[in-house]
Amino acid sequence: MKVYKFGGASVRNGAGVRNLIDITGRVGEPLAVVVSAMGKTTNALEDALSHAMNGDREAVRVRLEAIKASHEEIMDDLSLQERDLFYDIFSELEERLLRQSVTESYDMMYDATVSYGELMSTAIVASYARQCGVGAVRVDMRECLVTDDRYRDATVDFDESAERLRKALECGADMFVMQGFIGGTRDGRATTLGREGSDYTAAAVASMLGCESVTIWKDVDGILSADPRIFRDVTLIERLSYVDAVELAYSGAQIIHPKTIKPLQNKNIPLYVRPFGAPDKPGSCICRWDDYVPPRVPVLILKRSQVLLSVEPKDFSFALEESLEKVFAALNRHRQRVNLVQSSAVRISVSVDASRYFDDLIADLKHDFNVRYNDNLELLTIRGYTWDVVERESIGHTIYIRQQTRRSIKLLRDATL
Ligand code: ASP
Ligand code: MG
């Protein structure tokens, strides 16, 4: 079995869904198809939720109407006959945001709400596939992908999920349509795996079912050496090792979710990234690579919205190990994404993603440490660097930290925009 994953951009309109059926129809063997929410639905749901939290029902109603209309437009374009499931799901969403009072934590409420994006998209895709004569079965990942209750960033229980998934697939079908990004706790509450988490779902499913490969269909030609909207001289990277892919994803390459690689690497399952609009092109492949050669061209990844946090123990203690332990425990407690670490005798500096949990972290750290920070920074990682590229990217910037290994240079610098 293979896993195909289609992101929100790939199913943002009727033509996209038709293309999905065309691409999956070429395979000729059972497929697990992981689908994201259509277009920008996840953002729209976030927006609706924030109005619901503020108690502004009118604003929620307007947002919900827009979400419904965008899906109806796609269903009309597909001349979709079977729409009952979609409307059932949509009514549940409406009920949740308009009629239920808020008794849950924000994160719990968030997952319960945004998960509807994927529930709606898979209802449409599965029903359209059947209309096209494909034996498609929709799988509810809230029941099959068991996670812990760390809402918005849930961890998958692979053993339990593998068992449930296998059971769900026992019925046999040409195509199993699964929601990316979402799962459920043991007691049946919806969870999500973090924004852009559908790639991770695809990898987890492939790992649990022992699939032959994963293909992520995207609106780009494959993995590029840099974001063409920001950098020049961008080229396609045809083959990449798992290690390089992890480094790139972790550094902020938007192409794949950072957690995606581990389950694949562990089972040696190749990951293809291919252009949705040109299914005959080979795209890029991430795989084990014994005769490894570093990327031929420097690969540039820019991670925006960074905060450089510097802490020093108040008692001027030099026991760095102890301080590191305390600081990292706090970072983990407050869900900080750490992208760079530097330490000296008494100071620890880390670059983290700006987040809504940051103020709590600072308050916590202030018990034991003197804390300072600089925000509005960006972290540029150059893998396989050349000195002219490093120079080009340093000129005109204040460089806060520069970290260098044989393969990569990281520049933490003031933001360009
Ligand atoms: N729909 C979710 C998001 O937009 C998950 C995904 O697309 O991977 O973040
Ligand atoms: Mg997406």
XYZ file of C-alpha atoms and ligand atoms in Angstrom:
427
model
C 0.000 0.000 0.000
C 1.088 3.578 -0.685
C 0.151 6.798 1.058
C -0.740 9.896 -0.946
C -1.156 13.175 0.875
C -2.959 16.187 -0.569
C -2.570 19.549 1.144
C -5.117 22.330 1.414
C -3.913 24.084 -1.740
C -4.328 20.881 -3.757
C -8.010 20.608 -2.854
C -8.893 24.280 -2.738
C -11.401 24.006 -5.603
C -13.344 21.544 -7.744
C -10.531 21.249 -10.289
C -8.214 20.243 -7.445
C -10.514 17.458 -6.272
C -10.899 16.195 -9.860
C -7.133 16.228 -10.199
C -6.831 14.220 -6.972
C -9.126 11.547 -8.444
C -7.119 11.576 -11.656
C -3.778 11.191 -9.841
C -4.980 8.471 -7.466
C -6.656 6.665 -10.370
C -3.271 6.042 -11.971
C -2.022 3.917 -9.107
C -3.867 0.642 -9.628
C -3.534 -0.613 -6.056
C -5.199 0.275 -2.740
C -4.217 3.700 -1.491
C -4.364 5.561 1.784
C -5.213 9.144 0.864
C -4.543 11.743 3.544
C -6.330 15.040 2.950
C -6.010 18.480 4.582
C -8.749 21.024 5.020
C -9.733 22.717 1.748
C -7.843 25.890 0.886
C -7.667 28.255 3.824
C -10.404 26.570 5.870
C -8.213 26.024 8.942
C -7.468 29.755 9.160
C -11.164 30.529 8.694
C -12.065 28.161 11.537
C -9.444 29.760 13.786
C -11.006 33.093 13.013
C -14.548 31.866 13.732
C -13.379 30.358 17.002
C -11.787 33.573 18.202
C -15.110 35.368 17.650
C -16.930 32.573 19.483
C -14.561 32.964 22.409
C -15.377 36.679 22.462
C -19.070 35.848 22.465
C -19.675 37.631 19.155
C -22.276 35.307 17.638
C -23.026 37.512 14.682
C -19.380 37.471 13.606
C -19.301 33.687 14.067
C -22.398 33.310 11.907
C -20.832 35.349 9.112
C -17.628 33.250 9.246
C -19.578 29.992 9.258
C -21.645 31.084 6.264
C -18.445 31.831 4.365
C -16.992 28.421 5.258
C -20.181 26.703 4.154
C -20.310 28.701 0.922
C -16.732 27.869 -0.035
C -17.414 24.163 0.377
C -20.736 24.388 -1.453
C -19.011 26.072 -4.342
C -16.667 23.080 -4.605
C -19.535 20.584 -4.309
C -21.487 22.454 -7.013
C -18.469 22.508 -9.271
C -18.174 18.720 -8.814
C -21.951 18.265 -9.286
C -21.770 16.253 -6.097
C -24.949 14.292 -5.398
C -24.276 12.842 -1.942
C -23.930 15.767 0.460
C -25.644 14.471 3.619
C -22.478 13.730 5.530
C -21.083 17.165 4.761
C -24.221 18.866 6.081
C -24.276 16.674 9.197
C -20.693 17.653 9.964
C -21.355 21.298 9.265
C -24.381 21.324 11.604
C -22.266 19.873 14.388
C -19.728 22.644 13.874
C -22.471 25.248 13.941
C -23.910 23.759 17.101
C -20.516 23.853 18.746
C -19.702 27.457 17.889
C -23.125 29.058 18.131
C -25.037 27.180 20.752
C -22.680 25.576 23.217
C -21.334 27.639 26.052
C -17.584 27.664 26.444
C -16.634 25.311 29.245
C -13.399 23.929 27.856
C -9.849 25.279 27.814
C -8.882 27.290 24.748
C -6.591 24.586 23.400
C -9.237 21.882 23.792
C -11.834 24.099 22.143
C -9.373 24.897 19.360
C -8.884 21.250 18.441
C -12.576 20.460 18.705
C -13.246 23.307 16.251
C -10.473 23.332 13.664
C -10.679 19.557 13.199
C -13.911 20.210 11.263
C -11.869 21.459 8.309
C -10.501 17.995 7.631
C -13.781 16.305 8.538
C -15.542 18.360 5.850
C -12.858 17.978 3.170
C -12.704 14.188 3.513
C -16.508 13.919 3.408
C -16.469 15.685 0.038
C -13.456 13.837 -1.384
C -14.740 10.386 -0.390
C -18.193 11.023 -1.708
C -16.896 12.437 -4.986
C -14.556 9.456 -5.385
C -17.538 7.116 -5.034
C -19.479 9.172 -7.544
C -16.568 8.575 -9.942
C -16.842 4.815 -9.402
C -13.910 4.495 -6.999
C -14.448 2.149 -4.037
C -13.648 4.805 -1.432
C -14.084 4.487 2.320
C -13.751 7.461 4.655
C -11.840 6.771 7.852
C -12.495 8.875 10.967
C -9.050 9.628 12.323
C -10.476 10.906 15.606
C -11.094 7.236 16.300
C -8.089 5.696 14.554
C -5.228 8.028 15.414
C -5.027 7.807 19.184
C -3.127 10.636 20.863
C -2.441 12.057 24.298
C -4.327 15.161 25.435
C -1.700 17.781 24.696
C -4.179 19.755 22.619
C -2.838 21.585 19.533
C 0.354 19.524 19.646
C -0.778 16.010 20.442
C 1.530 12.993 20.431
C 0.432 9.871 18.577
C 0.290 6.506 20.333
C 1.659 4.391 17.502
C 0.841 0.948 18.923
C -2.765 1.646 19.776
C -3.320 3.596 16.553
C -1.799 0.845 14.408
C -4.265 -1.640 15.819
C -7.258 0.622 15.287
C -6.163 1.585 11.784
C -5.705 -2.015 10.728
C -9.189 -2.792 11.954
C -10.624 0.166 10.079
C -8.964 -1.038 6.882
C -10.097 -4.636 7.172
C -13.190 -3.929 5.069
C -10.955 -3.480 2.002
C -11.337 -0.632 -0.527
C -9.600 1.003 -3.471
C -9.057 4.147 -1.471
C -9.152 4.983 2.209
C -9.730 8.695 2.670
C -8.244 9.930 5.949
C -8.129 13.332 7.622
C -4.645 14.678 8.070
C -3.732 16.737 11.120
C -6.373 15.364 13.486
C -6.621 12.538 15.984
C -8.480 11.792 19.189
C -7.851 10.999 22.811
C -8.828 7.662 24.307
C -11.930 9.269 25.782
C -12.997 10.483 22.356
C -12.020 14.143 22.244
C -10.640 15.601 19.015
C -6.974 16.605 19.013
C -4.637 18.117 16.431
C -0.976 17.520 15.719
C 0.061 21.158 15.221
C -0.468 23.413 12.211
C 0.528 21.854 8.908
C 0.436 18.479 10.649
C -1.064 16.473 7.777
C 2.338 15.458 6.461
C 3.012 13.915 9.819
C -0.265 11.989 9.644
C 0.792 10.587 6.269
C 4.160 9.499 7.671
C 2.610 7.988 10.796
C 0.056 6.040 8.742
C 2.769 4.730 6.409
C 4.882 3.667 9.343
C 2.029 1.935 11.159
C 0.788 0.095 8.079
C 4.265 -0.696 6.742
C 3.566 1.129 3.467
C 5.923 1.163 0.535
C 6.165 4.950 0.174
C 4.592 8.313 0.959
C 3.941 10.935 -1.700
C 3.114 14.493 -0.751
C 1.422 16.284 -3.655
C 2.161 20.001 -3.533
C 1.762 23.163 -5.535
C 5.531 23.345 -6.181
C 7.809 21.208 -8.370
C 9.380 19.468 -5.392
C 11.867 20.492 -2.747
C 13.563 23.685 -3.789
C 16.898 25.005 -2.582
C 15.200 28.121 -1.181
C 11.874 29.905 -1.130
C 11.664 31.556 -4.576
C 9.569 34.379 -3.097
C 12.531 35.428 -0.941
C 15.759 34.247 -2.588
C 17.227 34.109 -6.073
C 19.034 31.227 -7.863
C 16.553 28.620 -6.699
C 16.893 25.057 -8.015
C 15.054 21.759 -7.544
C 16.720 19.206 -5.283
C 16.021 15.792 -6.789
C 17.270 13.660 -3.939
C 17.804 14.398 -0.293
C 18.918 12.231 2.622
C 16.697 11.848 5.685
C 19.279 13.755 7.726
C 19.283 16.729 5.390
C 15.509 16.696 5.259
C 15.226 16.778 9.052
C 17.713 19.628 9.261
C 15.857 21.593 6.613
C 12.409 20.971 8.061
C 13.627 21.805 11.533
C 15.264 24.993 10.300
C 11.902 26.112 9.005
C 11.667 24.850 5.412
C 7.931 25.074 4.765
C 7.975 22.072 2.499
C 7.474 19.369 5.132
C 6.420 19.308 8.740
C 9.510 18.707 10.939
C 8.082 15.642 12.685
C 7.419 13.875 9.385
C 10.824 12.364 8.760
C 11.424 10.280 11.888
C 8.732 7.612 11.396
C 9.800 7.258 7.762
C 13.514 7.079 8.483
C 12.935 4.507 11.222
C 11.250 2.178 8.742
C 13.222 3.233 5.690
C 10.134 4.406 3.781
C 10.899 6.887 0.981
C 9.063 10.205 0.831
C 8.314 11.796 -2.523
C 7.369 15.437 -2.918
C 5.688 15.915 -6.282
C 3.883 18.671 -8.189
C 0.154 18.344 -8.048
C -0.260 20.294 -11.283
C 2.187 18.137 -13.266
C 1.877 14.530 -12.091
C 4.289 13.266 -14.756
C 7.214 15.167 -13.257
C 9.292 13.173 -10.753
C 9.661 15.878 -8.077
C 12.004 15.186 -5.170
C 12.742 12.080 -3.167
C 13.812 11.904 0.477
C 15.331 8.538 1.269
C 18.203 6.637 2.778
C 21.325 7.563 0.957
C 24.372 5.389 1.520
C 26.671 7.016 -1.028
C 25.713 10.381 0.449
C 26.872 13.620 -1.095
C 25.849 16.956 0.410
C 23.417 19.102 -1.616
C 25.096 20.473 -4.738
C 23.771 23.950 -4.125
C 23.519 25.923 -0.891
C 20.078 25.422 0.605
C 18.615 28.474 2.346
C 15.874 28.384 4.924
C 14.516 31.458 6.607
C 12.614 31.167 9.845
C 10.802 34.336 10.741
C 9.399 35.642 14.053
C 12.286 34.627 16.256
C 12.978 35.802 19.781
C 16.457 35.598 21.243
C 16.230 34.845 24.912
C 19.263 35.227 27.196
C 19.255 34.057 30.790
C 21.830 34.240 33.567
C 21.452 32.603 37.000
C 20.694 35.257 39.618
C 23.144 33.724 42.071
C 25.905 33.883 39.452
C 26.324 30.109 39.711
C 28.625 28.531 37.197
C 26.935 25.133 37.190
C 25.918 25.304 33.555
C 24.447 21.796 33.484
C 22.022 22.655 36.258
C 20.987 25.899 34.605
C 20.528 24.181 31.264
C 18.323 21.594 32.868
C 16.136 24.231 34.520
C 15.903 26.404 31.422
C 15.011 23.533 29.134
C 12.428 22.172 31.535
C 10.784 25.614 31.501
C 10.986 25.851 27.714
C 9.288 22.491 27.393
C 6.644 23.335 29.985
C 5.732 26.478 28.077
C 5.768 24.785 24.664
C 8.607 26.768 23.162
C 10.090 25.728 19.823
C 13.847 26.086 20.281
C 15.747 26.709 17.074
C 19.207 27.563 18.278
C 21.161 27.240 21.514
C 24.350 28.937 22.614
C 25.929 28.905 26.046
C 28.857 30.457 27.886
C 30.040 30.150 31.478
C 27.035 31.915 32.954
C 24.731 32.695 30.083
C 22.364 30.575 28.048
C 20.941 32.015 24.843
C 18.187 30.383 22.838
C 16.250 31.438 19.789
C 12.600 30.442 19.951
C 9.512 30.967 17.793
C 7.485 33.925 19.003
C 4.384 32.470 20.634
C 1.458 33.247 22.886
C 3.070 31.249 25.682
C 6.159 33.466 25.789
C 5.114 35.816 28.608
C 4.370 32.888 30.898
C 7.803 31.481 30.168
C 9.498 34.753 31.072
C 7.546 34.998 34.328
C 8.552 31.456 35.197
C 12.242 31.917 34.370
C 12.454 35.148 36.367
C 12.374 33.190 39.623
C 15.905 31.902 39.121
C 17.339 33.918 36.284
C 17.977 37.390 35.003
C 16.169 37.368 31.695
C 16.596 39.525 28.609
C 15.277 39.147 25.112
C 15.365 40.616 21.609
C 12.395 40.057 19.365
C 11.633 40.629 15.716
C 14.568 38.546 14.539
C 14.892 35.882 11.851
C 17.018 32.789 11.641
C 18.646 31.950 8.339
C 20.074 28.456 7.940
C 22.399 27.848 5.017
C 23.083 24.163 4.466
C 25.978 23.355 2.176
C 27.074 26.991 2.425
C 29.497 28.892 0.247
C 31.217 31.991 1.527
C 29.730 34.331 -1.057
C 26.233 33.290 -0.033
C 27.083 33.788 3.649
C 28.462 37.232 2.888
C 25.520 38.179 0.680
C 23.127 37.243 3.481
C 25.087 39.058 6.218
C 25.522 42.442 4.558
C 23.229 45.121 5.917
C 22.142 42.998 8.880
C 22.961 42.994 12.558
C 24.024 39.429 13.271
C 23.081 38.449 16.831
C 24.487 34.931 16.691
C 26.398 33.063 14.015
C 26.820 29.335 14.407
C 28.853 27.220 12.079
C 29.446 23.511 11.487
C 31.035 21.819 8.492
C 27.699 21.556 6.707
C 25.627 24.484 7.940
C 25.768 28.069 9.046
C 22.999 29.658 11.047
C 22.646 33.425 11.151
C 20.325 34.950 13.699
C 19.748 38.431 12.347
C 17.380 41.368 12.462
C 14.289 40.828 10.313
C 14.296 41.946 6.698
C 10.636 42.887 6.569
N -5.241 22.007 7.780
C -4.156 22.077 8.711
C -3.426 23.389 8.564
O -3.746 24.170 7.694
C -3.223 20.931 8.580
C -2.467 20.825 7.271
O -2.833 21.446 6.289
O -1.475 20.109 7.225
O -2.538 23.654 9.343
Mg -1.709 22.830 4.600
